[in-house]
GROMACS .gro file of C-alpha atoms in nm:
model
  343
    1MET     CA    1  -3.298   1.762  -0.800
    2LYS     CA    2  -3.537   1.566  -0.589
    3LEU     CA    3  -3.455   1.208  -0.646
    4LYS     CA    4  -3.079   1.118  -0.677
    5LYS     CA    5  -2.887   1.036  -0.359
    6ARG     CA    6  -2.578   1.264  -0.416
    7ILE     CA    7  -2.393   1.534  -0.232
    8PHE     CA    8  -2.394   1.888  -0.373
    9GLY     CA    9  -2.127   2.148  -0.328
   10ILE     CA   10  -1.768   2.216  -0.425
   11LEU     CA   11  -1.645   1.956  -0.166
   12LEU     CA   12  -1.736   1.689  -0.428
   13LEU     CA   13  -1.533   1.850  -0.703
   14PHE     CA   14  -1.205   1.780  -0.529
   15GLY     CA   15  -1.301   1.461  -0.355
   16ILE     CA   16  -1.242   1.632  -0.016
   17GLY     CA   17  -1.262   1.380   0.262
   18VAL     CA   18  -0.960   1.160   0.297
   19PHE     CA   19  -0.832   1.020  -0.021
   20ILE     CA   20  -0.481   0.888  -0.070
   21SER     CA   21  -0.359   0.770  -0.414
   22GLY     CA   22   0.004   0.709  -0.506
   23CYS     CA   23   0.214   0.429  -0.639
   24GLY     CA   24  -0.073   0.236  -0.774
   25LYS     CA   25  -0.430   0.345  -0.877
   26GLY     CA   26  -0.621   0.299  -0.556
   27LYS     CA   27  -0.805   0.554  -0.342
   28VAL     CA   28  -0.899   0.533   0.020
   29ARG     CA   29  -1.108   0.717   0.269
   30MET     CA   30  -1.071   0.647   0.635
   31ALA     CA   31  -1.180   0.738   0.987
   32SER     CA   32  -0.927   0.919   1.224
   33ALA     CA   33  -0.753   0.759   1.514
   34GLU     CA   34  -0.852   0.876   1.847
   35ILE     CA   35  -0.687   1.204   1.961
   36VAL     CA   36  -0.582   1.289   2.314
   37PHE     CA   37  -0.391   1.596   2.446
   38THR     CA   38  -0.088   1.535   2.657
   39GLY     CA   39   0.132   1.828   2.583
   40THR     CA   40   0.447   1.638   2.530
   41LEU     CA   41   0.512   1.735   2.159
   42SER     CA   42   0.767   1.983   2.066
   43GLU     CA   43   0.686   2.316   1.919
   44ASN     CA   44   0.772   2.203   1.573
   45GLU     CA   45   0.549   1.886   1.591
   46VAL     CA   46   0.200   1.911   1.507
   47PHE     CA   47   0.072   1.556   1.607
   48ARG     CA   48   0.191   1.193   1.680
   49VAL     CA   49   0.010   0.879   1.610
   50GLU     CA   50   0.198   0.628   1.819
   51GLU     CA   51   0.557   0.660   1.712
   52GLU     CA   52   0.481   0.837   1.384
   53VAL     CA   53   0.523   1.217   1.389
   54CYS     CA   54   0.390   1.498   1.165
   55THR     CA   55   0.610   1.809   1.168
   56LEU     CA   56   0.472   2.160   1.154
   57ALA     CA   57   0.638   2.208   0.809
   58GLN     CA   58   0.472   1.906   0.664
   59ALA     CA   59   0.138   2.029   0.795
   60ARG     CA   60   0.190   2.367   0.619
   61LEU     CA   61   0.306   2.189   0.301
   62LEU     CA   62  -0.010   1.999   0.273
   63LEU     CA   63  -0.229   2.282   0.367
   64VAL     CA   64  -0.074   2.534   0.128
   65ASN     CA   65  -0.125   2.284  -0.159
   66GLU     CA   66  -0.487   2.235  -0.069
   67LYS     CA   67  -0.548   2.599  -0.014
   68ASN     CA   68  -0.394   2.695  -0.367
   69GLN     CA   69  -0.583   2.419  -0.534
   70TYR     CA   70  -0.919   2.550  -0.413
   71GLU     CA   71  -0.827   2.924  -0.480
   72LYS     CA   72  -0.733   2.835  -0.840
   73SER     CA   73  -1.101   2.742  -0.906
   74PHE     CA   74  -1.300   2.943  -0.653
   75GLY     CA   75  -1.086   3.237  -0.546
   76SER     CA   76  -0.966   3.339  -0.203
   77GLU     CA   77  -1.292   3.481  -0.087
   78LEU     CA   78  -1.406   3.107  -0.044
   79TRP     CA   79  -1.236   3.083   0.291
   80LYS     CA   80  -1.476   3.343   0.455
   81GLN     CA   81  -1.784   3.133   0.357
   82GLU     CA   82  -1.972   2.923   0.631
   83LEU     CA   83  -2.001   2.571   0.624
   84GLY     CA   84  -2.166   2.389   0.917
   85GLY     CA   85  -2.124   2.668   1.160
   86GLN     CA   86  -1.754   2.738   1.078
   87THR     CA   87  -1.555   2.898   0.806
   88PHE     CA   88  -1.457   2.713   0.496
   89GLU     CA   89  -1.088   2.761   0.597
   90ASP     CA   90  -1.142   2.605   0.922
   91TYR     CA   91  -1.329   2.317   0.768
   92ILE     CA   92  -1.048   2.234   0.528
   93ARG     CA   93  -0.795   2.269   0.810
   94ASP     CA   94  -0.980   2.005   0.994
   95VAL     CA   95  -0.983   1.782   0.698
   96VAL     CA   96  -0.611   1.823   0.624
   97GLN     CA   97  -0.546   1.732   0.982
   98ASN     CA   98  -0.731   1.414   0.944
   99GLN     CA   99  -0.567   1.334   0.621
  100LEU     CA  100  -0.221   1.370   0.782
  101ALA     CA  101  -0.325   1.167   1.094
  102GLN     CA  102  -0.478   0.892   0.882
  103MET     CA  103  -0.163   0.879   0.643
  104LYS     CA  104   0.050   0.821   0.952
  105ALA     CA  105  -0.193   0.559   1.080
  106MET     CA  106  -0.163   0.385   0.735
  107VAL     CA  107   0.225   0.384   0.767
  108LEU     CA  108   0.189   0.194   1.096
  109LEU     CA  109  -0.058  -0.049   0.945
  110ALA     CA  110   0.200  -0.108   0.673
  111ARG     CA  111   0.458  -0.180   0.918
  112ARG     CA  112   0.235  -0.427   1.098
  113GLU     CA  113   0.171  -0.607   0.775
  114GLN     CA  114   0.529  -0.599   0.659
  115VAL     CA  115   0.465  -0.387   0.348
  116VAL     CA  116   0.771  -0.181   0.273
  117LEU     CA  117   0.897   0.051  -0.012
  118GLY     CA  118   1.118  -0.113  -0.281
  119GLU     CA  119   1.447   0.021  -0.388
  120GLU     CA  120   1.316   0.170  -0.704
  121GLU     CA  121   1.044   0.344  -0.525
  122GLU     CA  122   1.287   0.486  -0.272
  123GLU     CA  123   1.502   0.622  -0.561
  124GLN     CA  124   1.192   0.765  -0.736
  125ILE     CA  125   1.079   0.921  -0.411
  126GLN     CA  126   1.422   1.083  -0.372
  127LYS     CA  127   1.397   1.232  -0.715
  128ALA     CA  128   1.051   1.344  -0.675
  129ALA     CA  129   1.142   1.534  -0.340
  130GLU     CA  130   1.441   1.684  -0.508
  131ALA     CA  131   1.232   1.809  -0.799
  132TYR     CA  132   0.952   1.961  -0.577
  133PHE     CA  133   1.195   2.122  -0.344
  134SER     CA  134   1.385   2.278  -0.628
  135SER     CA  135   1.049   2.412  -0.761
  136LEU     CA  136   1.007   2.622  -0.449
  137THR     CA  137   1.139   2.981  -0.438
  138ALA     CA  138   1.367   3.097  -0.133
  139GLU     CA  139   1.067   3.293   0.001
  140GLU     CA  140   0.835   2.976  -0.014
  141ILE     CA  141   1.094   2.762   0.161
  142GLY     CA  142   1.130   3.032   0.431
  143ILE     CA  143   0.759   3.062   0.489
  144LEU     CA  144   0.701   2.697   0.483
  145GLN     CA  145   1.016   2.622   0.673
  146ILE     CA  146   1.046   2.300   0.488
  147THR     CA  147   1.351   2.080   0.406
  148GLU     CA  148   1.402   1.849   0.123
  149GLU     CA  149   1.428   1.571   0.378
  150GLU     CA  150   1.078   1.644   0.510
  151ILE     CA  151   0.924   1.644   0.166
  152GLN     CA  152   1.096   1.303   0.104
  153GLN     CA  153   0.945   1.164   0.432
  154PHE     CA  154   0.604   1.298   0.342
  155TYR     CA  155   0.625   1.123  -0.012
  156LYS     CA  156   0.749   0.799   0.152
  157ASP     CA  157   0.444   0.810   0.395
  158TYR     CA  158   0.225   0.879   0.119
  159CYS     CA  159   0.347   0.597  -0.101
  160LEU     CA  160   0.344   0.354   0.192
  161ALA     CA  161  -0.032   0.444   0.243
  162ASP     CA  162  -0.097   0.364  -0.100
  163LYS     CA  163   0.091   0.024  -0.093
  164ILE     CA  164  -0.093  -0.088   0.220
  165TYR     CA  165  -0.417  -0.010   0.053
  166GLN     CA  166  -0.318  -0.195  -0.263
  167TYR     CA  167  -0.199  -0.497  -0.052
  168LEU     CA  168  -0.519  -0.521   0.155
  169THR     CA  169  -0.741  -0.494  -0.161
  170SER     CA  170  -0.561  -0.712  -0.395
  171GLN     CA  171  -0.789  -1.017  -0.343
  172VAL     CA  172  -1.102  -0.833  -0.417
  173GLU     CA  173  -1.322  -0.991  -0.693
  174GLU     CA  174  -1.268  -0.778  -1.004
  175GLU     CA  175  -1.532  -0.930  -1.224
  176ILE     CA  176  -1.838  -0.704  -1.249
  177SER     CA  177  -2.136  -0.796  -1.472
  178ASP     CA  178  -2.299  -0.555  -1.717
  179SER     CA  179  -2.624  -0.613  -1.541
  180GLU     CA  180  -2.490  -0.502  -1.209
  181ALA     CA  181  -2.306  -0.193  -1.354
  182ARG     CA  182  -2.580  -0.090  -1.595
  183VAL     CA  183  -2.642   0.274  -1.641
  184ILE     CA  184  -2.973   0.400  -1.791
  185VAL     CA  185  -3.094   0.738  -1.915
  186VAL     CA  186  -3.462   0.843  -1.848
  187GLN     CA  187  -3.669   1.152  -1.849
  188HIS     CA  188  -3.953   1.190  -1.598
  189ILE     CA  189  -4.261   1.401  -1.515
  190LEU     CA  190  -4.302   1.466  -1.143
  191LEU     CA  191  -4.617   1.592  -1.000
  192GLU     CA  192  -4.584   1.671  -0.627
  193VAL     CA  193  -4.877   1.625  -0.395
  194ASP     CA  194  -4.993   1.834  -0.101
  195GLU     CA  195  -5.111   1.543   0.127
  196GLU     CA  196  -5.375   1.769   0.315
  197THR     CA  197  -5.523   1.945   0.013
  198GLU     CA  198  -5.484   1.744  -0.319
  199ASP     CA  199  -5.660   1.423  -0.439
  200LYS     CA  200  -5.396   1.168  -0.506
  201GLN     CA  201  -5.630   0.993  -0.765
  202GLU     CA  202  -5.667   1.333  -0.947
  203ILE     CA  203  -5.293   1.358  -0.962
  204ARG     CA  204  -5.268   1.009  -1.097
  205ASN     CA  205  -5.527   1.087  -1.360
  206ARG     CA  206  -5.350   1.409  -1.475
  207LEU     CA  207  -5.031   1.191  -1.530
  208LEU     CA  208  -5.223   0.925  -1.720
  209GLU     CA  209  -5.360   1.190  -1.956
  210LEU     CA  210  -5.000   1.318  -2.004
  211LYS     CA  211  -4.896   0.951  -2.083
  212ARG     CA  212  -5.177   0.929  -2.333
  213GLN     CA  213  -5.067   1.244  -2.508
  214ALA     CA  214  -4.695   1.116  -2.514
  215GLU     CA  215  -4.806   0.778  -2.658
  216GLU     CA  216  -5.017   0.959  -2.934
  217GLY     CA  217  -4.705   1.149  -3.055
  218SER     CA  218  -4.645   1.455  -2.809
  219SER     CA  219  -4.292   1.505  -2.704
  220PHE     CA  220  -4.231   1.367  -2.371
  221SER     CA  221  -3.947   1.613  -2.289
  222SER     CA  222  -4.184   1.893  -2.405
  223LEU     CA  223  -4.459   1.773  -2.167
  224ALA     CA  224  -4.203   1.739  -1.892
  225ALA     CA  225  -4.084   2.095  -1.944
  226GLU     CA  226  -4.434   2.226  -1.929
  227TYR     CA  227  -4.595   2.027  -1.641
  228SER     CA  228  -4.325   1.858  -1.425
  229ASP     CA  229  -4.250   1.990  -1.082
  230ASP     CA  230  -3.879   1.895  -1.124
  231SER     CA  231  -3.662   2.132  -1.289
  232VAL     CA  232  -3.447   1.849  -1.407
  233ILE     CA  233  -3.610   1.647  -1.676
  234GLU     CA  234  -3.334   1.392  -1.758
  235TYR     CA  235  -3.136   1.153  -1.528
  236SER     CA  236  -2.858   0.907  -1.591
  237PHE     CA  237  -2.806   0.655  -1.310
  238GLY     CA  238  -2.727   0.300  -1.203
  239ARG     CA  239  -2.861   0.071  -0.942
  240GLY     CA  240  -2.881   0.200  -0.588
  241GLU     CA  241  -2.877   0.569  -0.681
  242MET     CA  242  -3.259   0.619  -0.687
  243GLU     CA  243  -3.539   0.541  -0.466
  244LYS     CA  244  -3.636   0.179  -0.497
  245ALA     CA  245  -3.977   0.218  -0.654
  246PHE     CA  246  -3.851   0.472  -0.906
  247GLU     CA  247  -3.551   0.270  -0.981
  248GLU     CA  248  -3.734  -0.069  -1.040
  249ALA     CA  249  -3.979   0.099  -1.270
  250ALA     CA  250  -3.722   0.280  -1.474
  251PHE     CA  251  -3.492  -0.037  -1.513
  252ALA     CA  252  -3.791  -0.248  -1.629
  253LEU     CA  253  -3.838  -0.019  -1.936
  254SER     CA  254  -3.695  -0.048  -2.276
  255VAL     CA  255  -3.610   0.236  -2.502
  256GLY     CA  256  -3.907   0.451  -2.593
  257GLU     CA  257  -4.139   0.284  -2.317
  258ILE     CA  258  -4.329   0.496  -2.068
  259SER     CA  259  -4.403   0.362  -1.712
  260ASP     CA  260  -4.730   0.356  -1.540
  261VAL     CA  261  -4.773   0.598  -1.250
  262VAL     CA  262  -4.485   0.557  -0.989
  263GLU     CA  263  -4.509   0.689  -0.653
  264SER     CA  264  -4.198   0.815  -0.461
  265SER     CA  265  -4.143   1.031  -0.153
  266SER     CA  266  -4.138   1.338  -0.399
  267GLY     CA  267  -4.470   1.266  -0.540
  268TYR     CA  268  -4.593   1.099  -0.865
  269HIS     CA  269  -4.405   1.024  -1.175
  270LEU     CA  270  -4.412   0.919  -1.530
  271ILE     CA  271  -4.075   0.773  -1.669
  272TYR     CA  272  -3.978   0.751  -2.026
  273CYS     CA  273  -3.673   0.539  -2.110
  274VAL     CA  274  -3.413   0.733  -2.340
  275ASN     CA  275  -3.140   0.462  -2.325
  276ASP     CA  276  -3.176   0.133  -2.141
  277TYR     CA  277  -2.807   0.060  -2.168
  278ASP     CA  278  -2.558   0.352  -2.172
  279VAL     CA  279  -2.229   0.166  -2.276
  280GLU     CA  280  -1.978   0.438  -2.188
  281LYS     CA  281  -2.141   0.526  -1.841
  282THR     CA  282  -2.185   0.154  -1.766
  283THR     CA  283  -1.799   0.106  -1.822
  284ASN     CA  284  -1.728   0.394  -1.597
  285ASN     CA  285  -1.975   0.267  -1.332
  286LYS     CA  286  -1.780  -0.064  -1.320
  287VAL     CA  287  -1.478   0.132  -1.202
  288THR     CA  288  -1.677   0.308  -0.937
  289ILE     CA  289  -1.840  -0.025  -0.804
  290MET     CA  290  -1.489  -0.175  -0.789
  291GLU     CA  291  -1.349   0.114  -0.590
  292LYS     CA  292  -1.640   0.076  -0.341
  293ARG     CA  293  -1.565  -0.291  -0.311
  294LYS     CA  294  -1.207  -0.225  -0.229
  295GLN     CA  295  -1.279   0.047  -0.003
  296ALA     CA  296  -1.517  -0.207   0.185
  297ALA     CA  297  -1.243  -0.464   0.210
  298PHE     CA  298  -0.979  -0.212   0.329
  299ASP     CA  299  -1.219  -0.069   0.584
  300ARG     CA  300  -1.272  -0.413   0.734
  301VAL     CA  301  -0.896  -0.424   0.830
  302TYR     CA  302  -0.825  -0.048   0.881
  303GLN     CA  303  -1.119   0.054   1.111
  304GLY     CA  304  -1.034  -0.202   1.380
  305PHE     CA  305  -0.671  -0.117   1.358
  306ALA     CA  306  -0.724   0.263   1.383
  307ALA     CA  307  -0.955   0.229   1.674
  308GLY     CA  308  -0.677   0.104   1.882
  309LEU     CA  309  -0.431   0.373   1.807
  310VAL     CA  310  -0.378   0.682   2.024
  311SER     CA  311  -0.280   1.029   1.875
  312GLU     CA  312  -0.145   1.339   2.040
  313ILE     CA  313  -0.208   1.679   1.891
  314ASN     CA  314  -0.018   2.003   1.952
  315GLU     CA  315  -0.305   2.251   1.922
  316LYS     CA  316  -0.075   2.561   1.967
  317ALA     CA  317   0.130   2.457   1.679
  318TRP     CA  318  -0.167   2.350   1.466
  319ASN     CA  319  -0.344   2.675   1.525
  320SER     CA  320  -0.041   2.890   1.448
  321ILE     CA  321  -0.088   2.794   1.078
  322ARG     CA  322  -0.315   3.056   0.923
  323PHE     CA  323  -0.398   3.096   0.555
  324GLU     CA  324  -0.319   3.464   0.542
  325GLU     CA  325   0.050   3.383   0.632
  326LEU     CA  326   0.049   3.138   0.336
  327SER     CA  327  -0.083   3.379   0.082
  328SER     CA  328   0.246   3.459  -0.089
  329VAL     CA  329   0.310   3.067  -0.142
  330ALA     CA  330   0.209   2.984  -0.488
  331THR     CA  331   0.297   2.630  -0.502
  332GLN     CA  332   0.025   2.361  -0.588
  333SER     CA  333   0.227   2.083  -0.756
  334LEU     CA  334   0.306   1.853  -0.441
  335PHE     CA  335   0.096   1.568  -0.600
  336LEU     CA  336   0.163   1.641  -0.949
  337THR     CA  337   0.535   1.616  -0.889
  338TYR     CA  338   0.471   1.283  -0.697
  339LYS     CA  339   0.284   1.146  -0.987
  340GLU     CA  340   0.533   1.233  -1.238
  341TYR     CA  341   0.790   1.014  -1.067
  342LEU     CA  342   0.586   0.740  -0.904
  343GLU     CA  343   0.268   0.675  -1.093
   0.00000   0.00000   0.00000
């Protein structure tokens, strides 16, 4: 794909980054608090964000659930793959470390804003912790060295993180027009250009000839399959997802219309409009736009708050957790159990 602004790879499949969702429907991605090394943590404490501490058992708990979710889809060989100069295992370990630190920071933010758990939430969290703990085998409990109380604390922090997100985004304007969210479907023919050897006008003329053939009855998709330099013929997208010139030309078309020649950084295009208003995808895009608005509203408060926090990490304890030692732990229902009781 040569046009769409998107991230490839399996990271996108799981939304890896830092996303916390819980009591409500929100999701949030945040930057980490600053980390320093002071050497005052105990051997069972992985890190501290101000007064909030993450235990070694809680770190194992999240790591093993993430590990098993990935292995379910991609197999255990995934961890040996390289990503940005490190193994995928080390990358996911870094991500999980940030997730935990950010969750603790959100607990602190909730405290500052006087956002607390209700009695019913406390009761459901206790039930969820009991259910999850009883789902573990004796061997799994021994490897994780986890207690029901630590699971309950993890669930409390997770729920508080979601509540502060909901609280800080509750005033976001939810009205999104069809025009703003509109998603269209187009096909295109791309001819790439070698700036040094090819005549741009000749490329334009070739596209104009293909346009003439399409307007006289030839199948646009067949012409694209034969002549386009892009292996992908059809794209579905909303505003802000394509290069400006391509997007403007595409959104100006009605169903069945073909654009004039459009220039982008990839080359020259003809664009054919398949659907100028995809109802289902437009509806889904409204949800995406709303999530982005809420994220921006939350970030405006959180980023400044997190920047002033100091975190301490126990590298020895953190590095002691290795995936091979968790291989016999099969649990992957940490968040499924949570949702069963609290969503």
